[in-house]
Amino acid sequence: MASIGVEVVPGTSGFGTVRYDWTREEVRALFAMPFPDLMFEAQRVHRLHFDPREVQISTLLSIKTGGCPEDCAYCPQSVHYDTGVAAAKLMDVADVLAQARAARAGGASRFCMGAAWRAPKDRDLDQVCAMVAGVKALGLETCATLGMLTAPQARRLREAGLDYYNHNLDSSPEYYGQIITTRTYRDRLDTLGHVRDAGIHVCCGGIVGMGEEREDRVGMIATLASLPVHPESVPINMLVRVAGTPLAAHEPLDAIEFVRTIAVARIAMPASVVRLSAGREDMSEETQALCFLAGANSIFYGPKLLTTPNPEPDRDKKLFGKLGLVPME
Ligand code: SF4
């Protein structure tokens, strides 16, 4: 890649090569580009690696809701905040498989199972492994997000057929401590290492609009883009401000800054699927369209994202129709 210093000349940058030595200065320079130039580069990079009409569709099911001992300031499932989310036990395998069949019928190619745990207990993992094997047998890609994992737990999940594990870095290393105090950034990186070593694809991104500065968004993407291998899937979430959580009263992030974040993630991790994740319910069609133009090529489909609302499937189908987008096989 050409040296970008503080200025990028569109079309001549050499962006599009997968590299793991991104510096903060480089990522900062991307964020600072004039919007038309940034979008041009993001689209160019996107087309080098993907068909821009194709969007990967995932469905996310909460298999164990609420009662989580962690204190993630954005999360309605933490026991630390009074958000009205009722705690529920781990779902039965048969019920999860019924939901997976419905997701497949709705066009999903990946089925994600989320549990509100700090870390799974080994006996819970038996049940989750049965879910993973069952979902896999339906011909869907499998994904789970269960909190921190040990290396043997990651290997067990892989043996059960887990394709992806989601564990987000959430924000920059500096801002992380403002959001979560019950585990460290290092803990997160260790779990990601165990997942990678077990041969499971990594799904890892973050949340913006949590009151962080642009420099934190720079730090988050620079950290993701300089991991030893890029996450195959990079969810970029817009904070859903849930009443009762400490972040409920934050001003929403400017939509253009959100689109910029997607575009920078696309350029910095050219071959990864970038997911336009939480926060779509409150996003205009125009903002979502800009996100797709900026290189987002995955969404969660279905009316609920764990405990927060997501656009109704009909609304998404209409939007896909208007934009000429099709589900990725
Ligand atoms: S984000 Fe996950 S770990 Fe954090 S409180 Fe919510 S469920 Fe628990």
Short mmCIF file of C-alpha atoms and ligand atoms in Angstrom, two decimals:
data_model
loop_
_atom_site.label_atom_id
_atom_site.label_comp_id
_atom_site.label_asym_id
_atom_site.label_seq_id
_atom_site.Cartn_x
_atom_site.Cartn_y
_atom_site.Cartn_z
CA MET A 1 0.00 0.00 0.00
CA ALA A 2 1.25 3.49 -0.73
CA SER A 3 2.21 5.54 2.29
CA ILE A 4 -0.87 7.46 3.34
CA GLY A 5 0.64 9.81 5.91
CA VAL A 6 -2.13 12.25 6.68
CA GLU A 7 -3.53 12.50 3.18
CA VAL A 8 -4.96 9.86 0.88
CA VAL A 9 -5.20 10.38 -2.86
CA PRO A 10 -8.35 8.54 -3.97
CA GLY A 11 -7.92 5.82 -6.54
CA THR A 12 -4.14 5.69 -6.12
CA SER A 13 -3.90 4.41 -2.59
CA GLY A 14 -3.39 0.72 -3.25
CA PHE A 15 -6.06 -0.08 -0.65
CA GLY A 16 -7.58 -3.50 -0.99
CA THR A 17 -4.59 -5.61 0.01
CA VAL A 18 -5.16 -7.54 3.24
CA ARG A 19 -2.52 -6.45 5.73
CA TYR A 20 -2.19 -6.72 9.49
CA ASP A 21 0.13 -3.83 10.33
CA TRP A 22 -2.36 -0.95 10.32
CA THR A 23 -1.27 1.92 12.53
CA ARG A 24 -3.52 4.36 14.30
CA GLU A 25 -2.13 7.15 12.18
CA GLU A 26 -3.26 5.37 9.03
CA VAL A 27 -6.73 4.63 10.38
CA ARG A 28 -7.03 8.23 11.64
CA ALA A 29 -6.18 9.45 8.14
CA LEU A 30 -8.95 7.30 6.68
CA PHE A 31 -11.48 8.80 9.09
CA ALA A 32 -10.30 12.29 8.11
CA MET A 33 -10.82 11.79 4.34
CA PRO A 34 -13.43 13.90 2.58
CA PHE A 35 -16.61 11.83 2.54
CA PRO A 36 -16.79 11.39 -1.26
CA ASP A 37 -13.19 10.15 -1.40
CA LEU A 38 -13.69 7.79 1.53
CA MET A 39 -16.82 6.32 -0.03
CA PHE A 40 -15.08 5.95 -3.39
CA GLU A 41 -12.21 4.03 -1.82
CA ALA A 42 -14.51 1.89 0.32
CA GLN A 43 -16.58 0.91 -2.72
CA ARG A 44 -13.51 0.16 -4.77
CA VAL A 45 -12.11 -2.08 -2.03
CA HIS A 46 -15.49 -3.74 -1.51
CA ARG A 47 -15.74 -4.63 -5.21
CA LEU A 48 -12.25 -6.11 -5.21
CA HIS A 49 -13.34 -8.77 -2.72
CA PHE A 50 -17.13 -9.07 -2.91
CA ASP A 51 -20.14 -8.75 -5.17
CA PRO A 52 -21.57 -5.44 -3.92
CA ARG A 53 -25.14 -6.63 -4.47
CA GLU A 54 -24.78 -9.55 -2.07
CA VAL A 55 -25.56 -9.25 1.62
CA GLN A 56 -24.99 -12.09 4.06
CA ILE A 57 -28.01 -12.66 6.26
CA SER A 58 -27.73 -13.89 9.83
CA THR A 59 -30.40 -14.53 12.41
CA LEU A 60 -29.68 -14.10 16.11
CA LEU A 61 -31.53 -15.93 18.86
CA SER A 62 -31.14 -15.38 22.58
CA ILE A 63 -30.82 -18.91 23.93
CA LYS A 64 -30.35 -17.73 27.52
CA THR A 65 -31.63 -14.30 28.40
CA GLY A 66 -30.83 -11.84 31.20
CA GLY A 67 -29.30 -12.25 34.64
CA CYS A 68 -25.75 -11.66 33.40
CA PRO A 69 -23.23 -10.80 36.15
CA GLU A 70 -21.15 -8.56 33.85
CA ASP A 71 -21.64 -4.79 33.88
CA CYS A 72 -21.44 -3.84 30.18
CA ALA A 73 -22.94 -0.34 30.30
CA TYR A 74 -24.91 -0.76 27.07
CA CYS A 75 -26.53 -4.07 27.92
CA PRO A 76 -30.11 -4.57 29.12
CA GLN A 77 -29.27 -8.13 30.18
CA SER A 78 -26.86 -7.13 32.96
CA VAL A 79 -28.07 -7.73 36.54
CA HIS A 80 -26.52 -4.37 37.42
CA TYR A 81 -29.27 -2.41 35.63
CA ASP A 82 -33.02 -2.33 36.02
CA THR A 83 -34.22 -2.61 32.42
CA GLY A 84 -37.24 -4.84 32.77
CA VAL A 85 -35.57 -7.76 30.97
CA ALA A 86 -36.71 -10.94 32.70
CA ALA A 87 -34.06 -13.61 33.19
CA ALA A 88 -34.79 -16.95 31.51
CA LYS A 89 -33.09 -20.34 31.62
CA LEU A 90 -31.11 -21.87 28.79
CA MET A 91 -33.56 -22.90 26.07
CA ASP A 92 -34.29 -26.52 25.17
CA VAL A 93 -32.45 -27.87 22.17
CA ALA A 94 -35.69 -28.71 20.33
CA ASP A 95 -36.99 -25.15 20.70
CA VAL A 96 -33.74 -23.72 19.35
CA LEU A 97 -33.86 -26.05 16.35
CA ALA A 98 -37.45 -25.02 15.60
CA GLN A 99 -36.29 -21.38 15.50
CA ALA A 100 -33.34 -22.32 13.29
CA ARG A 101 -35.68 -24.02 10.81
CA ALA A 102 -37.81 -20.86 10.70
CA ALA A 103 -34.69 -18.73 10.14
CA ARG A 104 -33.60 -20.98 7.27
CA ALA A 105 -37.07 -20.69 5.73
CA GLY A 106 -36.74 -16.88 5.99
CA GLY A 107 -33.51 -16.88 3.97
CA ALA A 108 -30.87 -16.90 6.72
CA SER A 109 -27.59 -18.64 5.92
CA ARG A 110 -26.16 -18.31 9.42
CA PHE A 111 -27.83 -18.90 12.76
CA CYS A 112 -26.31 -17.18 15.78
CA MET A 113 -27.05 -18.25 19.36
CA GLY A 114 -26.42 -15.77 22.16
CA ALA A 115 -26.31 -16.51 25.88
CA ALA A 116 -26.01 -13.87 28.61
CA TRP A 117 -23.12 -15.42 30.53
CA ARG A 118 -19.80 -14.13 31.81
CA ALA A 119 -18.51 -17.53 30.66
CA PRO A 120 -20.31 -20.82 30.06
CA LYS A 121 -20.21 -23.58 32.66
CA ASP A 122 -19.11 -26.91 31.26
CA ARG A 123 -22.52 -28.50 31.87
CA ASP A 124 -24.20 -25.67 29.91
CA LEU A 125 -21.75 -26.25 27.12
CA ASP A 126 -23.03 -29.82 26.67
CA GLN A 127 -26.44 -28.38 25.78
CA VAL A 128 -25.01 -25.64 23.57
CA CYS A 129 -22.91 -28.23 21.70
CA ALA A 130 -26.10 -30.22 21.02
CA MET A 131 -27.71 -27.04 19.64
CA VAL A 132 -24.69 -26.30 17.45
CA ALA A 133 -24.66 -29.84 16.04
CA GLY A 134 -28.41 -29.70 15.38
CA VAL A 135 -28.29 -26.31 13.63
CA LYS A 136 -25.32 -27.43 11.54
CA ALA A 137 -27.29 -30.52 10.47
CA LEU A 138 -29.97 -28.19 9.08
CA GLY A 139 -27.40 -26.88 6.61
CA LEU A 140 -26.93 -23.52 8.31
CA GLU A 141 -23.66 -21.94 9.34
CA THR A 142 -23.44 -21.84 13.12
CA CYS A 143 -22.37 -18.97 15.34
CA ALA A 144 -22.43 -18.54 19.11
CA THR A 145 -21.73 -15.78 21.59
CA LEU A 146 -21.44 -17.14 25.11
CA GLY A 147 -18.93 -14.86 26.86
CA MET A 148 -15.36 -15.75 27.72
CA LEU A 149 -14.10 -19.19 26.68
CA THR A 150 -11.19 -21.32 27.80
CA ALA A 151 -9.12 -23.10 25.16
CA PRO A 152 -10.72 -26.53 25.86
CA GLN A 153 -14.23 -25.01 25.65
CA ALA A 154 -13.40 -23.47 22.28
CA ARG A 155 -12.16 -26.85 21.05
CA ARG A 156 -15.37 -28.57 22.23
CA LEU A 157 -17.49 -26.05 20.34
CA ARG A 158 -15.42 -26.56 17.20
CA GLU A 159 -15.83 -30.33 17.48
CA ALA A 160 -19.60 -29.83 17.75
CA GLY A 161 -19.55 -27.96 14.43
CA LEU A 162 -19.30 -24.30 15.43
CA ASP A 163 -18.28 -22.15 12.45
CA TYR A 164 -18.14 -18.68 14.08
CA TYR A 165 -17.73 -17.30 17.56
CA ASN A 166 -18.75 -13.72 18.32
CA HIS A 167 -16.82 -11.82 20.96
CA ASN A 168 -16.64 -8.06 20.44
CA LEU A 169 -13.84 -5.74 21.49
CA ASP A 170 -16.59 -3.13 21.96
CA SER A 171 -14.39 -0.01 21.79
CA SER A 172 -10.79 1.20 21.94
CA PRO A 173 -8.50 -0.21 24.63
CA GLU A 174 -8.60 3.25 26.31
CA TYR A 175 -12.39 3.66 26.37
CA TYR A 176 -13.19 0.04 27.21
CA GLY A 177 -12.79 0.66 30.96
CA GLN A 178 -15.55 3.30 30.83
CA ILE A 179 -17.96 0.68 29.55
CA ILE A 180 -17.04 -2.56 31.34
CA THR A 181 -15.25 -3.09 34.64
CA THR A 182 -15.91 -6.79 35.27
CA ARG A 183 -13.41 -8.08 32.70
CA THR A 184 -10.51 -6.61 30.79
CA TYR A 185 -9.60 -5.97 27.17
CA ARG A 186 -6.88 -8.58 27.65
CA ASP A 187 -9.54 -11.15 28.67
CA ARG A 188 -11.32 -10.43 25.43
CA LEU A 189 -8.20 -10.82 23.31
CA ASP A 190 -7.39 -14.09 25.12
CA THR A 191 -10.84 -15.54 24.27
CA LEU A 192 -10.39 -14.46 20.64
CA GLY A 193 -7.02 -16.25 20.62
CA HIS A 194 -8.59 -19.48 21.97
CA VAL A 195 -11.33 -19.29 19.34
CA ARG A 196 -8.82 -18.74 16.54
CA ASP A 197 -6.54 -21.53 17.80
CA ALA A 198 -9.51 -23.94 17.86
CA GLY A 199 -10.08 -23.31 14.16
CA ILE A 200 -13.33 -21.36 14.61
CA HIS A 201 -13.92 -18.26 12.48
CA VAL A 202 -13.88 -15.05 14.49
CA CYS A 203 -16.74 -12.57 14.55
CA CYS A 204 -15.51 -9.45 16.33
CA GLY A 205 -16.37 -5.79 16.12
CA GLY A 206 -17.71 -3.12 18.40
CA ILE A 207 -20.30 -0.56 19.31
CA VAL A 208 -20.24 3.13 18.45
CA GLY A 209 -22.31 5.95 19.86
CA MET A 210 -21.40 5.10 23.47
CA GLY A 211 -20.05 8.60 24.15
CA GLU A 212 -16.60 7.72 22.81
CA GLU A 213 -14.48 10.12 20.76
CA ARG A 214 -13.57 9.54 17.13
CA GLU A 215 -10.11 8.59 18.39
CA ASP A 216 -11.73 5.63 20.17
CA ARG A 217 -13.35 4.52 16.94
CA VAL A 218 -9.90 4.86 15.35
CA GLY A 219 -8.40 2.77 18.17
CA MET A 220 -11.06 0.08 17.88
CA ILE A 221 -10.61 -0.38 14.14
CA ALA A 222 -6.82 -0.17 14.34
CA THR A 223 -6.89 -2.93 16.99
CA LEU A 224 -9.19 -5.15 14.91
CA ALA A 225 -7.18 -4.56 11.73
CA SER A 226 -3.87 -5.37 13.42
CA LEU A 227 -4.97 -8.69 14.96
CA PRO A 228 -2.79 -11.58 13.71
CA VAL A 229 -5.67 -12.53 11.38
CA HIS A 230 -8.62 -10.23 10.67
CA PRO A 231 -11.97 -11.36 12.05
CA GLU A 232 -13.87 -13.00 9.19
CA SER A 233 -16.93 -11.09 10.34
CA VAL A 234 -16.84 -7.54 11.74
CA PRO A 235 -20.11 -6.33 13.29
CA ILE A 236 -20.35 -2.56 13.66
CA ASN A 237 -23.18 -1.76 16.06
CA MET A 238 -24.86 1.58 16.66
CA LEU A 239 -25.70 1.82 20.36
CA VAL A 240 -29.32 0.97 21.11
CA ARG A 241 -30.06 3.27 24.06
CA VAL A 242 -32.04 1.09 26.43
CA ALA A 243 -33.82 2.75 29.37
CA GLY A 244 -32.25 1.70 32.66
CA THR A 245 -28.72 1.26 31.28
CA PRO A 246 -26.05 3.87 32.10
CA LEU A 247 -25.82 4.85 28.40
CA ALA A 248 -29.54 5.45 27.94
CA ALA A 249 -29.26 9.24 27.82
CA HIS A 250 -26.32 9.51 25.41
CA GLU A 251 -26.76 11.66 22.32
CA PRO A 252 -27.01 9.43 19.23
CA LEU A 253 -23.93 9.33 17.04
CA ASP A 254 -24.17 11.37 13.85
CA ALA A 255 -25.29 9.09 11.00
CA ILE A 256 -22.51 10.25 8.66
CA GLU A 257 -19.91 9.41 11.30
CA PHE A 258 -21.47 5.96 11.57
CA VAL A 259 -21.21 5.48 7.80
CA ARG A 260 -17.60 6.66 7.97
CA THR A 261 -16.89 3.98 10.58
CA ILE A 262 -18.30 1.30 8.28
CA ALA A 263 -16.23 2.61 5.35
CA VAL A 264 -13.03 2.67 7.39
CA ALA A 265 -13.68 -0.90 8.60
CA ARG A 266 -14.21 -1.98 4.98
CA ILE A 267 -10.92 -0.45 3.82
CA ALA A 268 -8.89 -1.68 6.80
CA MET A 269 -10.26 -5.25 6.64
CA PRO A 270 -10.91 -5.65 2.91
CA ALA A 271 -11.75 -9.37 2.81
CA SER A 272 -13.90 -9.47 5.97
CA VAL A 273 -17.67 -9.39 5.97
CA VAL A 274 -18.68 -6.11 7.65
CA ARG A 275 -22.01 -6.38 9.41
CA LEU A 276 -24.40 -3.49 9.78
CA SER A 277 -25.53 -4.80 13.11
CA ALA A 278 -27.56 -3.39 16.05
CA GLY A 279 -29.26 -0.02 15.71
CA ARG A 280 -30.93 -0.49 12.31
CA GLU A 281 -34.39 -0.18 13.83
CA ASP A 282 -33.83 3.57 14.32
CA MET A 283 -31.88 4.09 11.09
CA SER A 284 -33.42 5.61 7.99
CA GLU A 285 -33.39 3.65 4.75
CA GLU A 286 -31.06 6.29 3.38
CA THR A 287 -28.52 5.77 6.15
CA GLN A 288 -28.67 2.01 5.70
CA ALA A 289 -28.21 2.45 1.95
CA LEU A 290 -25.11 4.56 2.58
CA CYS A 291 -23.79 1.82 4.89
CA PHE A 292 -24.19 -0.75 2.10
CA LEU A 293 -22.44 1.64 -0.30
CA ALA A 294 -19.67 2.05 2.29
CA GLY A 295 -19.05 -1.68 2.21
CA ALA A 296 -21.38 -3.24 4.77
CA ASN A 297 -22.39 -6.65 3.44
CA SER A 298 -24.15 -8.43 6.27
CA ILE A 299 -27.18 -7.81 8.45
CA PHE A 300 -29.13 -9.47 11.19
CA TYR A 301 -32.57 -10.38 9.94
CA GLY A 302 -35.62 -10.90 12.15
CA PRO A 303 -37.67 -8.68 14.45
CA LYS A 304 -35.45 -9.00 17.52
CA LEU A 305 -31.74 -8.81 18.27
CA LEU A 306 -31.39 -10.69 21.57
CA THR A 307 -33.61 -8.33 23.59
CA THR A 308 -33.68 -5.17 21.45
CA PRO A 309 -35.87 -4.47 18.39
CA ASN A 310 -34.68 -4.98 14.81
CA PRO A 311 -36.54 -4.10 11.59
CA GLU A 312 -39.42 -6.42 10.67
CA PRO A 313 -38.42 -8.86 7.89
CA ASP A 314 -40.92 -7.27 5.48
CA ARG A 315 -39.26 -3.90 5.89
CA ASP A 316 -35.87 -5.42 5.08
CA LYS A 317 -37.26 -7.25 2.05
CA LYS A 318 -38.63 -3.95 0.72
CA LEU A 319 -35.32 -2.20 1.30
CA PHE A 320 -33.41 -5.00 -0.45
CA GLY A 321 -35.84 -4.72 -3.36
CA LYS A 322 -35.37 -0.96 -3.65
CA LEU A 323 -31.58 -1.27 -3.58
CA GLY A 324 -31.32 -4.40 -5.75
CA LEU A 325 -29.56 -6.34 -2.99
CA VAL A 326 -29.75 -10.12 -2.77
CA PRO A 327 -28.91 -12.57 0.03
CA MET A 328 -25.39 -14.00 -0.14
CA GLU A 329 -25.43 -17.76 -0.69
S1 SF4 B 1 -23.05 -7.79 26.79
FE1 SF4 B 1 -22.96 -9.99 27.26
S2 SF4 B 1 -21.45 -10.11 28.90
FE2 SF4 B 1 -22.09 -7.96 28.83
S3 SF4 B 1 -23.78 -7.79 30.31
FE3 SF4 B 1 -24.68 -8.22 28.30
S4 SF4 B 1 -24.93 -10.41 28.21
FE4 SF4 B 1 -23.50 -9.99 29.86
#
